[in-house]
PDB file of C-alpha atoms and ligand atoms in Angstrom:
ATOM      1  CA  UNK G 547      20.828  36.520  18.888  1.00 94.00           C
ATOM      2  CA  UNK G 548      18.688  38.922  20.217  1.00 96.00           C
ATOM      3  CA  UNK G 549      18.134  42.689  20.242  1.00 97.00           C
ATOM      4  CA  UNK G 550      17.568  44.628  23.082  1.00 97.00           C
ATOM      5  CA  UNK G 551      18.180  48.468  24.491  1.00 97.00           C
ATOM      6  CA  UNK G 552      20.599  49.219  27.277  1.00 98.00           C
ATOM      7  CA  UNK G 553      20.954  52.818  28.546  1.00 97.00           C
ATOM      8  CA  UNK G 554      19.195  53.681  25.433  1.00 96.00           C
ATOM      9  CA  UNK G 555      21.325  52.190  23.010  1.00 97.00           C
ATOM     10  CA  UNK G 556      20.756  49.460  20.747  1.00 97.00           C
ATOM     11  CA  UNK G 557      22.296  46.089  21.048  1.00 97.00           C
ATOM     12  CA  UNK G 558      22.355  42.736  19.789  1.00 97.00           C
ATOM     13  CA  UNK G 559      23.821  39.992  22.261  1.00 97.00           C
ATOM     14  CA  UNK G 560      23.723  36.169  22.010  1.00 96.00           C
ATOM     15  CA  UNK G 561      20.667  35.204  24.052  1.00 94.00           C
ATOM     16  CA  UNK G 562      21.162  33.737  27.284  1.00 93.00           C
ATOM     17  CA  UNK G 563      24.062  35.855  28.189  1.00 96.00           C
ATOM     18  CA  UNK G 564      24.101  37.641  31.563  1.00 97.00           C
ATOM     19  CA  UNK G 565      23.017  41.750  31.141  1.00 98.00           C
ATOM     20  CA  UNK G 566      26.228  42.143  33.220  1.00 98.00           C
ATOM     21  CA  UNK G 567      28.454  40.591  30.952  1.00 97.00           C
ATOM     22  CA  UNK G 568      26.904  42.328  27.670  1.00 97.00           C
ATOM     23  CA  UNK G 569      26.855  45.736  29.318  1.00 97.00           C
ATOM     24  CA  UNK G 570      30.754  45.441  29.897  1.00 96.00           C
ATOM     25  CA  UNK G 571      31.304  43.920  26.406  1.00 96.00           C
ATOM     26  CA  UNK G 572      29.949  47.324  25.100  1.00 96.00           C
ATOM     27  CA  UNK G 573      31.598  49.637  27.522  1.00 96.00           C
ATOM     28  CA  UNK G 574      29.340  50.428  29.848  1.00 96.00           C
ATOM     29  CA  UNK G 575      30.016  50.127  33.485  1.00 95.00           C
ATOM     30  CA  UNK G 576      27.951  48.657  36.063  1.00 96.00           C
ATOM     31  CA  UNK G 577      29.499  48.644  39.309  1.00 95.00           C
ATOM     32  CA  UNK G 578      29.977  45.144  41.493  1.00 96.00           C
ATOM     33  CA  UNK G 579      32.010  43.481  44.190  1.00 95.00           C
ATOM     34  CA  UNK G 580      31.095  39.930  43.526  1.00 95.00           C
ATOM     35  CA  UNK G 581      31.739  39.528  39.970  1.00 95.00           C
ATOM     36  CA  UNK G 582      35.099  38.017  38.405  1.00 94.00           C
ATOM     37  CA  UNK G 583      35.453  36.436  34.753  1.00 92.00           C
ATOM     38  CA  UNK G 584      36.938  33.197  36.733  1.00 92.00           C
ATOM     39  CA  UNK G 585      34.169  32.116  38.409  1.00 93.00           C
ATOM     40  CA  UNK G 586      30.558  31.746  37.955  1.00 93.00           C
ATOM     41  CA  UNK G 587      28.469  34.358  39.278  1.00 94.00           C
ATOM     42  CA  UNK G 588      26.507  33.917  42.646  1.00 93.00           C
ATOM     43  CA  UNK G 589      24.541  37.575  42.935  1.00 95.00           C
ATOM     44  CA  UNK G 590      25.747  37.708  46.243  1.00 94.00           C
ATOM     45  CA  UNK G 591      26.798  41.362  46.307  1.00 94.00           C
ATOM     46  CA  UNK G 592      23.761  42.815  44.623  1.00 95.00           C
ATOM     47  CA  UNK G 593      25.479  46.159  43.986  1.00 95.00           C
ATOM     48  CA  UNK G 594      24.871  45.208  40.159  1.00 97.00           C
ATOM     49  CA  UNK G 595      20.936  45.628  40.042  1.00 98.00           C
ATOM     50  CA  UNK G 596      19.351  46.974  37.157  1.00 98.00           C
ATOM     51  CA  UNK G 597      16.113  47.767  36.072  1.00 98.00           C
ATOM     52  CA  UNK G 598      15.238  45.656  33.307  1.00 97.00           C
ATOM     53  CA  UNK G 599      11.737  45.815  31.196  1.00 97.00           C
ATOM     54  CA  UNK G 600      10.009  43.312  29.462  1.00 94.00           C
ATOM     55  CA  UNK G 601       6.609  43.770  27.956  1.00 90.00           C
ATOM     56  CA  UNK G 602       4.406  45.576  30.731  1.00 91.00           C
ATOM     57  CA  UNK G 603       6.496  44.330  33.510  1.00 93.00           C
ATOM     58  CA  UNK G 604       9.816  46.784  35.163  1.00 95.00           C
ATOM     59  CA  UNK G 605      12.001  44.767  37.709  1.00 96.00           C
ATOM     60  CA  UNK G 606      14.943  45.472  39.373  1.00 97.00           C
ATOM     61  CA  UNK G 607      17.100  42.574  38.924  1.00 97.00           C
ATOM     62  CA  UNK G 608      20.913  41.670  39.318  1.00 97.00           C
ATOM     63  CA  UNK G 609      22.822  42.174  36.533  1.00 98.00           C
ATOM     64  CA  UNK G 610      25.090  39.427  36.752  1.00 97.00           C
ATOM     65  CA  UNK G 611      22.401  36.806  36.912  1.00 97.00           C
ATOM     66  CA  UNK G 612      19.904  38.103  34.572  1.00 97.00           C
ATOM     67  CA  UNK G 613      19.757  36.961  31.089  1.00 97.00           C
ATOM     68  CA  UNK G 614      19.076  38.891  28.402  1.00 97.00           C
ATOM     69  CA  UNK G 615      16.058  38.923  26.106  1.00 96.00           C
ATOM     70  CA  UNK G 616      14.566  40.005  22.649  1.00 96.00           C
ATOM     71  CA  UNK G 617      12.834  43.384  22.984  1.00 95.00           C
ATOM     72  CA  UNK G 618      14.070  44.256  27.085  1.00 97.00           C
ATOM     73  CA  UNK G 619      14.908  47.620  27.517  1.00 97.00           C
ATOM     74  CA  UNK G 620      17.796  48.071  30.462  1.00 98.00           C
ATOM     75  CA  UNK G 621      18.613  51.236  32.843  1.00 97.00           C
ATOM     76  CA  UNK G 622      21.558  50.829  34.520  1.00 97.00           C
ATOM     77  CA  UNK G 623      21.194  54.226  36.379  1.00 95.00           C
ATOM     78  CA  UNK G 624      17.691  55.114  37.124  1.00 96.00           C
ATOM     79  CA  UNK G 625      16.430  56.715  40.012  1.00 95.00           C
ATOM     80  CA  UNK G 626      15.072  53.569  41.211  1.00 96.00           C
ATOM     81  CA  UNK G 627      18.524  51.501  40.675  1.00 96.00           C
ATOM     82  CA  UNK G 628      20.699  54.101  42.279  1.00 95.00           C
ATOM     83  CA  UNK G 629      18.575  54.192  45.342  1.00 94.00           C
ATOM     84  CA  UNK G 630      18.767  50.663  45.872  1.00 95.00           C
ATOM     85  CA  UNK G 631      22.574  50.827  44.957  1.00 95.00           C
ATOM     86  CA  UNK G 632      22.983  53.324  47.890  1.00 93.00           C
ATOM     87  CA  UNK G 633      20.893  50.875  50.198  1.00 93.00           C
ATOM     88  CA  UNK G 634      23.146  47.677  49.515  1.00 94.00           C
ATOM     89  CA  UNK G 635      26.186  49.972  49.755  1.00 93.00           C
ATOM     90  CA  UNK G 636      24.797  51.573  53.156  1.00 91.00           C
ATOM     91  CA  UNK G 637      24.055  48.322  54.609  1.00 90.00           C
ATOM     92  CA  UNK G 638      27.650  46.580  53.304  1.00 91.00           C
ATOM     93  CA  UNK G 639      29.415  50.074  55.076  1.00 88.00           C
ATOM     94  CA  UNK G 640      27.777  49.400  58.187  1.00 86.00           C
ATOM     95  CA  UNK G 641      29.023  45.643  57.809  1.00 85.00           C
ATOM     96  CA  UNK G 642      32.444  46.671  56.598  1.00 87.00           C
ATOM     97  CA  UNK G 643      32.859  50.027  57.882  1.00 85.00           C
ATOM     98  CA  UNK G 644      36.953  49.717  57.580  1.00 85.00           C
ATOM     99  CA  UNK G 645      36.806  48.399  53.956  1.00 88.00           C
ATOM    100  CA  UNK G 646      38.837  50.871  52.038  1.00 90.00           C
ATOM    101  CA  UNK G 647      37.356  49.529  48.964  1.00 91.00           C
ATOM    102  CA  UNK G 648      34.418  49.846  50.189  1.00 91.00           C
ATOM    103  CA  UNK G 649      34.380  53.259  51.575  1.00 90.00           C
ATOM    104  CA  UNK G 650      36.223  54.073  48.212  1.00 92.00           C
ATOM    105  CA  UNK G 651      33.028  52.813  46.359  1.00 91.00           C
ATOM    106  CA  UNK G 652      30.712  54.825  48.720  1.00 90.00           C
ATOM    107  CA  UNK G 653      32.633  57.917  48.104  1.00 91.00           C
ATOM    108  CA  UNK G 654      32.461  57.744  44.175  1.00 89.00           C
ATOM    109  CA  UNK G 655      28.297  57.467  44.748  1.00 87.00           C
ATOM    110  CA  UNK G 656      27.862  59.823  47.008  1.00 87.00           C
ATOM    111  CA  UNK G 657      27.097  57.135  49.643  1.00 85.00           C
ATOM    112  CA  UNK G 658      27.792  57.656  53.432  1.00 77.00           C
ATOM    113  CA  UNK G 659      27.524  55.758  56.358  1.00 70.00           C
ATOM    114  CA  UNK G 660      23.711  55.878  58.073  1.00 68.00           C
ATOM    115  CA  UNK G 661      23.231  55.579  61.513  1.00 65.00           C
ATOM    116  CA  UNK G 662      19.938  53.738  61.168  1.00 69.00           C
ATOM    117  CA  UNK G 663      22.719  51.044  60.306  1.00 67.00           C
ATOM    118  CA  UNK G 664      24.447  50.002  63.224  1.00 68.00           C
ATOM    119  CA  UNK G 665      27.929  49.701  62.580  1.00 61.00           C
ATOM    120  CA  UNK G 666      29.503  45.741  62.937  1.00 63.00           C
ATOM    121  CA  UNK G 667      31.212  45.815  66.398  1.00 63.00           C
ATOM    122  CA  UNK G 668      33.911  42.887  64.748  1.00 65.00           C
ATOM    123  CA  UNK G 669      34.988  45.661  62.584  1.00 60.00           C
ATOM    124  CA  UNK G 670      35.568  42.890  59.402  1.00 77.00           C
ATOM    125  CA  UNK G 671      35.720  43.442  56.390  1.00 88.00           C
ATOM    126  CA  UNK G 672      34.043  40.446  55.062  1.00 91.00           C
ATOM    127  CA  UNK G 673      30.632  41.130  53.147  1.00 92.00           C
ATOM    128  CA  UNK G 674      30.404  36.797  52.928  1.00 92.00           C
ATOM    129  CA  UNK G 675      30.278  36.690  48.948  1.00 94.00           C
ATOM    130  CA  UNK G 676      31.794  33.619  49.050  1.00 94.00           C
ATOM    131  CA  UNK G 677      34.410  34.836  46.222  1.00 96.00           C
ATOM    132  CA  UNK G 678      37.728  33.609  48.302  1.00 97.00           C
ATOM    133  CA  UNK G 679      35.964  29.914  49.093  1.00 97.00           C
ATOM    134  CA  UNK G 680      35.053  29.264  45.342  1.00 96.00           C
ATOM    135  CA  UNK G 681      38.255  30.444  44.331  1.00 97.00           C
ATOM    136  CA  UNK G 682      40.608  28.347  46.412  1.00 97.00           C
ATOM    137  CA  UNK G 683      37.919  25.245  45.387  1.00 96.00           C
ATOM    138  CA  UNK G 684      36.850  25.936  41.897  1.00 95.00           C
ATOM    139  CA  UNK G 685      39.946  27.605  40.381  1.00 95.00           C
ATOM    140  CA  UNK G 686      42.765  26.404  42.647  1.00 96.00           C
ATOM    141  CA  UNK G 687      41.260  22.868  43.425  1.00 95.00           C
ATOM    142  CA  UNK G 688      42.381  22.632  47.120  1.00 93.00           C
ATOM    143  CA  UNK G 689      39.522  23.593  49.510  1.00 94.00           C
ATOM    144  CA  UNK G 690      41.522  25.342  52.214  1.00 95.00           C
ATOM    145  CA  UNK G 691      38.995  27.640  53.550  1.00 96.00           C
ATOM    146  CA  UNK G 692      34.808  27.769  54.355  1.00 94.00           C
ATOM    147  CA  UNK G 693      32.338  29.421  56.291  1.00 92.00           C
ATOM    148  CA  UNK G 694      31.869  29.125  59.933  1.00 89.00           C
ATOM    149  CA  UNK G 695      29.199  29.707  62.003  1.00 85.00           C
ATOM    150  CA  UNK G 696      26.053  31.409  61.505  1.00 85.00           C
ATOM    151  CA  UNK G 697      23.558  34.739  61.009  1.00 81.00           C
ATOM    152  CA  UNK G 698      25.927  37.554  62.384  1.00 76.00           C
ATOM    153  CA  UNK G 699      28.306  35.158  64.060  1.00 80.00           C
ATOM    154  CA  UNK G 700      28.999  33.785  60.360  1.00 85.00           C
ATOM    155  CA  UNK G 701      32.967  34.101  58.564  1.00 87.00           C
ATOM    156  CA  UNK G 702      35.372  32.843  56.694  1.00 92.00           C
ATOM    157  CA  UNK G 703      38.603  30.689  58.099  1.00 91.00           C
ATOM    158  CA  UNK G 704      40.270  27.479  57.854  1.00 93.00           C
ATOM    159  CA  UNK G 705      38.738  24.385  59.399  1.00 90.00           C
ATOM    160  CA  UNK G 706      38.498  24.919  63.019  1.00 88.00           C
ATOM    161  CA  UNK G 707      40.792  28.211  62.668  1.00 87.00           C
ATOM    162  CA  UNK G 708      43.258  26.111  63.004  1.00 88.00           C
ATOM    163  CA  UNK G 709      46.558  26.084  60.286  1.00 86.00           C
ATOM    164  CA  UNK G 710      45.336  24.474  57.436  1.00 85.00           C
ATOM    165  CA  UNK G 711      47.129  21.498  55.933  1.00 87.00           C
ATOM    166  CA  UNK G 712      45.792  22.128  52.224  1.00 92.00           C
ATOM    167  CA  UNK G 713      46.905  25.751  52.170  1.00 96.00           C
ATOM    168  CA  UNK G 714      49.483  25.855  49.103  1.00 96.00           C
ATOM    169  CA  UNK G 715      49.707  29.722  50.077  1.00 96.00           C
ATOM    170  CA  UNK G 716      48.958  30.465  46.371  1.00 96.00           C
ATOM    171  CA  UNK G 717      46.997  34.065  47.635  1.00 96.00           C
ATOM    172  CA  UNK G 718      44.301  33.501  45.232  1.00 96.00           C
ATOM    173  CA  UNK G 719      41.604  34.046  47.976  1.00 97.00           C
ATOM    174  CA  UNK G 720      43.568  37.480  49.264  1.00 96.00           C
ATOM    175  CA  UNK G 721      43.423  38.123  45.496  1.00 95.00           C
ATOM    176  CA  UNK G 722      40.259  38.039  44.790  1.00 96.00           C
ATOM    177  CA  UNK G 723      38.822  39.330  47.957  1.00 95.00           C
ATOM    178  CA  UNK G 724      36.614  42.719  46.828  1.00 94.00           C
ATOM    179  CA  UNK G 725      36.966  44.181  50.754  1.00 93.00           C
ATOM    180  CA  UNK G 726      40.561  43.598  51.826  1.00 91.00           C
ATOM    181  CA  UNK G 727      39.270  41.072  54.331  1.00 92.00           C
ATOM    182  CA  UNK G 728      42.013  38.644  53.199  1.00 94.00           C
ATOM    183  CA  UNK G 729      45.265  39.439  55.296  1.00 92.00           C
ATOM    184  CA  UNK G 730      48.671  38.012  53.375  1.00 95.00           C
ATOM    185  CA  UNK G 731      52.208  39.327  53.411  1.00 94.00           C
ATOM    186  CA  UNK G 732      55.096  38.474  51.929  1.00 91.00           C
ATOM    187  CA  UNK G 733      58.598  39.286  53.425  1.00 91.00           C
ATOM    188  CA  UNK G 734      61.457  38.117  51.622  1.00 87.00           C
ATOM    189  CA  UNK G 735      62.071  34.365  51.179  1.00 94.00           C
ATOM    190  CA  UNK G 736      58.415  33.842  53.465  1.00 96.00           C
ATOM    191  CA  UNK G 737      54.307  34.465  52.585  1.00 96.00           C
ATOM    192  CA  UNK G 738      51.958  34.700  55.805  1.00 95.00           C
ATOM    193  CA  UNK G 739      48.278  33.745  54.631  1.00 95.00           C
ATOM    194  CA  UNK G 740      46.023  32.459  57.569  1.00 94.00           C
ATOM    195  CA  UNK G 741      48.004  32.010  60.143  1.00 91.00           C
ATOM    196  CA  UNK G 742      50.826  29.805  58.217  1.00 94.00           C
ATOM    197  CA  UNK G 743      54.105  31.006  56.564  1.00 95.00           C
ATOM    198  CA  UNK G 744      55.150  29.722  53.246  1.00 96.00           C
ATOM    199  CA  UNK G 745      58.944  29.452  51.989  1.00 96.00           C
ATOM    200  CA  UNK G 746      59.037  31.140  48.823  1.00 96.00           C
ATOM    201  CA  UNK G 747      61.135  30.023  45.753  1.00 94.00           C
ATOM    202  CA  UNK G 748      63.474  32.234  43.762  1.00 94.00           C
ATOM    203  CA  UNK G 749      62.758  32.840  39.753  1.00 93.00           C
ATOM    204  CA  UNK G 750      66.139  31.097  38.330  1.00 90.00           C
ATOM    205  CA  UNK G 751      65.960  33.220  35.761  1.00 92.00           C
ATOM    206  CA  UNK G 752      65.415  37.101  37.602  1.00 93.00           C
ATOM    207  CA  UNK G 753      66.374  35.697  41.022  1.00 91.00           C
ATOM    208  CA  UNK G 754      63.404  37.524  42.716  1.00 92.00           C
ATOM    209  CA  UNK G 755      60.520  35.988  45.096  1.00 94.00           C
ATOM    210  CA  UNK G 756      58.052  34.828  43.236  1.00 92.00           C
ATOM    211  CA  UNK G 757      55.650  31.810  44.351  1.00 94.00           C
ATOM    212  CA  UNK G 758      55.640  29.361  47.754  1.00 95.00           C
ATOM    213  CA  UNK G 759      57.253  26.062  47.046  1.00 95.00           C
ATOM    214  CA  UNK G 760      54.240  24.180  47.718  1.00 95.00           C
ATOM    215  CA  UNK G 761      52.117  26.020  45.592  1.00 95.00           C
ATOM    216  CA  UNK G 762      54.907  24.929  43.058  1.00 94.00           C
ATOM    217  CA  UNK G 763      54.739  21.303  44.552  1.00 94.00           C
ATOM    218  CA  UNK G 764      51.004  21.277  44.432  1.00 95.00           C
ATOM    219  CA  UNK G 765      51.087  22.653  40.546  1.00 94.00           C
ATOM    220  CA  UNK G 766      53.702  20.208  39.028  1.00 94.00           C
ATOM    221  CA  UNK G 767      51.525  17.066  41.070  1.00 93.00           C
ATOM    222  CA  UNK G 768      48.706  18.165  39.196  1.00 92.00           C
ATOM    223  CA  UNK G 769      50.409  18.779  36.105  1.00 93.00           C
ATOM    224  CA  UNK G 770      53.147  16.339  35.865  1.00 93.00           C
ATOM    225  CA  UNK G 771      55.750  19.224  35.202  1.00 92.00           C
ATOM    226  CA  UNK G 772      58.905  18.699  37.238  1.00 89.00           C
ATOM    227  CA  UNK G 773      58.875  21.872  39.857  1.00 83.00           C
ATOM    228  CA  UNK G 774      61.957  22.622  38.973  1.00 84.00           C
ATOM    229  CA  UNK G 775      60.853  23.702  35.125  1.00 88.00           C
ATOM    230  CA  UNK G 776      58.287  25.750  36.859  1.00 91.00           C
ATOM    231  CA  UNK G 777      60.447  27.930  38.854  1.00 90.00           C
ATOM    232  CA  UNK G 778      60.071  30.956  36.565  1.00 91.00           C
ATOM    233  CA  UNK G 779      58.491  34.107  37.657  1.00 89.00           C
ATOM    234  CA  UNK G 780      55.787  35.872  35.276  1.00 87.00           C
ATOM    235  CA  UNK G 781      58.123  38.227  34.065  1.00 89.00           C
ATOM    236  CA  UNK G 782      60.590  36.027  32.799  1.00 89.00           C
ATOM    237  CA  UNK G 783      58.493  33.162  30.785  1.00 84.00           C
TER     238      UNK G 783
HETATM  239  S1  LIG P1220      28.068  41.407  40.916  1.00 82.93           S
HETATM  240 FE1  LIG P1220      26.011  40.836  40.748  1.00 82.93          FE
HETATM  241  S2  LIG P1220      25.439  40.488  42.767  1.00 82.93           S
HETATM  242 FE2  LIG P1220      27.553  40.999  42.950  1.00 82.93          FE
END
């Protein structure tokens, strides 16, 4: 264990742990876009800088990343942090400047759009944090999307945006997804996630819409469960 001081309060936290993840454990609130508890954390955001201090040295560092350590002190609000907070938030707007999360963000800090920053002229909503292509290959195990291109030119889509064979339609990339980028709808008996339409089963229990067969194909392959045991919707398990 180790003792350290965060926003001026004392805490102990098993070393090695992330200052994100011990911050949250004792309520406080550091705000981020790339961090979920399902996947390992990739900085890629950097809205969750801090300004840690150890010995002599002060460094703004992301939270998520950055392990704590006997004797660091921790700001999560400085003067210094929230300036660079706006910048990353200024320069994600201009990226994503129809992101209603985002702008929602930008609004609660006092953040708005600088013309310095020139607007994207794609108008996505993708800040490339990677969160929807780890998902779909470290939590759901299929691989159906990946980065294309490069620099500016750079997104996210199936393999050669065309339909993608592996897609069980699951939605855990639209899920995920901090900006909205992800488009999926669901209509009835049918799911529309890039560019494909899933059939979706019926709970036998509540008779609602709950998951596409071939996510339910996909789960009781992997599991050995017969998909006919798994067609029960959250609500009624
Ligand atoms: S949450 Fe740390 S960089 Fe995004």
């Amino acid at each position: 264990m180790v003792n350290l001081t965060i926003d001026n309060r004392k805490i102990e936290a098993e070393a090695g742990r992330f200052i994100l993840d011990v911050a949250r454990e004792n309520g406080m609130v550091i705000p981020t876009l790339c961090s979920h508890e399902s996947i390992e954390p990739t900085g890629s955001c950097r809205l969750c800088v801090v300004e840690a201090k150890q010995g002599k040295k002060t460094r703004i560092v992301t939270s998520c990343l950055y392990p704590v350590a006997e004797g660091m002190t921790v700001d999560t609000r400085s003067e210094r942090v929230m300036n660079v907070r706006r910048l990353v938030l200024q320069l994600l707007l201009a990226r994503c400047p129809e992101s209603e999360q985002l702008r929602e963000m930008a609004a609660e800090m006092g953040v708005e759009a600088e013309d310095r920053f020139t607007p994207d002229k794609d108008n996505v909503k993708c800040i490339l944090c990677r969160m929807c292509v780890r998902t779909c290959e470290k939590v759901v195990g299929v691989s159906a999307i990946g980065f294309s291109y490069r620099g500016t030119e750079k997104n996210v889509c199936t393999p050669f945006k065309e339909e993608s064979t592996t897609c069980i339609g699951c939605g855990a990339c639209a899920y995920i997804c901090p900006t909205g980028h992800i488009e999926m709808e669901s209509t009835g008996d049918t799911r529309t996630i890039w560019g494909r339409t899933f059939k979706m089963k019926t709970c036998k229990v509540c008779g609602r819409y709950f998951a596409p067969e071939d996510q339910l194909v996909y789960i009781s392959e992997k599991t050995g469960v017969p998909a006919e045991d798994l067609a029960v919707c959250i609500s009624c398990r």
